[in-house]
PDB file of C-alpha atoms in Angstrom:
ATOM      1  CA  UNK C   1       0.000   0.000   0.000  1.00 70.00           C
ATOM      2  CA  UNK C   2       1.275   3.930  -0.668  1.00 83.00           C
ATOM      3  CA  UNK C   3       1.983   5.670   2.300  1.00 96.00           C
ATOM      4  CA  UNK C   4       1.215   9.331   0.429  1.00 98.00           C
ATOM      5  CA  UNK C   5      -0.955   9.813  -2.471  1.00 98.00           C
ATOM      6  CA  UNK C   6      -1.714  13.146  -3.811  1.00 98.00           C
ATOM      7  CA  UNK C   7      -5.147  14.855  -2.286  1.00 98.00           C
ATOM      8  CA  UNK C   8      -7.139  14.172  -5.447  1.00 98.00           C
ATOM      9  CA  UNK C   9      -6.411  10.067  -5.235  1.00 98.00           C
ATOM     10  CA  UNK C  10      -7.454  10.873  -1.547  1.00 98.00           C
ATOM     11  CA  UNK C  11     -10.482  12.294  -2.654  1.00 98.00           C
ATOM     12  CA  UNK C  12     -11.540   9.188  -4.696  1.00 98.00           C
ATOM     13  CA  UNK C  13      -9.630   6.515  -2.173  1.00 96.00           C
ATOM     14  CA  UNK C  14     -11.663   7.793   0.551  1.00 96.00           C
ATOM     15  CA  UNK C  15     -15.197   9.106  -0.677  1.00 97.00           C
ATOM     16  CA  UNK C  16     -14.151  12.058   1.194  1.00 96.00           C
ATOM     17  CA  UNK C  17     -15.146  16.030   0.118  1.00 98.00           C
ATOM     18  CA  UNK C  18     -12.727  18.664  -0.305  1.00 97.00           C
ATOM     19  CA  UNK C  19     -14.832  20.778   2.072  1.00 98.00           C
ATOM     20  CA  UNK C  20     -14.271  17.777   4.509  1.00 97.00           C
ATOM     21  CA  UNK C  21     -10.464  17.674   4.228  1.00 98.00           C
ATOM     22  CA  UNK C  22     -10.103  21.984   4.168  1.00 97.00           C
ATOM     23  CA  UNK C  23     -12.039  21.695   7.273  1.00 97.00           C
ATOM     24  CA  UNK C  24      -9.997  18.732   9.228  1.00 97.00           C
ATOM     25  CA  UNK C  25      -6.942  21.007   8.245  1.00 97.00           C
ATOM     26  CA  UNK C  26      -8.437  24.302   9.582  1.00 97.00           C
ATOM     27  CA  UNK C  27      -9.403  23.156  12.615  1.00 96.00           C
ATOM     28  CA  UNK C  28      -6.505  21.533  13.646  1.00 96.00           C
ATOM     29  CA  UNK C  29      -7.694  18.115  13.721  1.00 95.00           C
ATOM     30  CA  UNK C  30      -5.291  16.959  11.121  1.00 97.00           C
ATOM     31  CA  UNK C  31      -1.473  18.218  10.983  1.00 97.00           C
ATOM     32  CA  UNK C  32       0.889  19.209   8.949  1.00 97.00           C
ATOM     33  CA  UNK C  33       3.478  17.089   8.347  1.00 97.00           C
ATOM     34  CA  UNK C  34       1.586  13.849   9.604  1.00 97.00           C
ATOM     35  CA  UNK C  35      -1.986  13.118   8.194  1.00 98.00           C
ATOM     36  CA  UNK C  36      -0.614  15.979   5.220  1.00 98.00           C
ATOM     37  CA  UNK C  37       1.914  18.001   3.758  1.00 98.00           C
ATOM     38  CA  UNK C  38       1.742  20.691   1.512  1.00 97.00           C
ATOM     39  CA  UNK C  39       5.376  19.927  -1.043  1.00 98.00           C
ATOM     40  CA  UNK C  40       7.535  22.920  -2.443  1.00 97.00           C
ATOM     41  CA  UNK C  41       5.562  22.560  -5.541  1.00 98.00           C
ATOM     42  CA  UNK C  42       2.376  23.389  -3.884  1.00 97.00           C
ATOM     43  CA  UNK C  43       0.894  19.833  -4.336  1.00 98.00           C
ATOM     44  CA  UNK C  44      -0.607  18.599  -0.763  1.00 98.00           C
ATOM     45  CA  UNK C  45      -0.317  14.574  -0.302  1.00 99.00           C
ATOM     46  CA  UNK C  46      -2.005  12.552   2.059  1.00 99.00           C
ATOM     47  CA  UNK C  47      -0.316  10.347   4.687  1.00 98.00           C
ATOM     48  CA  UNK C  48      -3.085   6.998   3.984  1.00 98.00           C
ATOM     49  CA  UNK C  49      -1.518   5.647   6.751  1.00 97.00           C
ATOM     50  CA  UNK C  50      -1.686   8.783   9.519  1.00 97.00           C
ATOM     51  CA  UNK C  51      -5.389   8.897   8.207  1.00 97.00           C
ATOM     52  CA  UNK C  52      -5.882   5.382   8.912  1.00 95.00           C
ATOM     53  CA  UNK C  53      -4.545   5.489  12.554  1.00 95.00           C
ATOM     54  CA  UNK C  54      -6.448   8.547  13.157  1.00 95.00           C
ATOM     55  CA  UNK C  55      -9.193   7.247  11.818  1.00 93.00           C
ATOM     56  CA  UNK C  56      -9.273   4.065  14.318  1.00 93.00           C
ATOM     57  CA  UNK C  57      -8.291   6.446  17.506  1.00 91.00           C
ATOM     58  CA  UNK C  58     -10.994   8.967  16.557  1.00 84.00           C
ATOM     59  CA  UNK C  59     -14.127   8.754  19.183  1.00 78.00           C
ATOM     60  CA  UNK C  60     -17.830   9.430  17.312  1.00 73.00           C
ATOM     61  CA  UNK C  61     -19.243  12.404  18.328  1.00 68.00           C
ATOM     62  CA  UNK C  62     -23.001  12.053  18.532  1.00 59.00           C
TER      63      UNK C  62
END
């Protein structure tokens, strides 16, 4: 499995909106540098296997 795809294969990985990921990143819940990371070419990639981890540690909020 890749480690980092670029956001758009996240996109259709995932089923998850751009709205969704903008608003993980603005609030914090995902970080730079481990769930993303924005390269010097301006191209963000997502860490499948921060996401993953988070994903399984995350608690539902009702």
């Amino acid at each position: 499995m890749l480690k980092w795809v670029k956001l758009n294969r996240y996109y259709e990985l995932s089923g998850d909106t751009q709205d969704a990921f903008y608003s993980k990143k603005r609030k914090g819940i995902w970080r730079e540098g481990n769930q993303f990371r924005t390269a010097a070419d301006g191209v963000t990639w997502v860490n499948l296997e921060a996401v993953n981890s988070w994903a399984e540690k995350s608690k539902h909020i009702a």
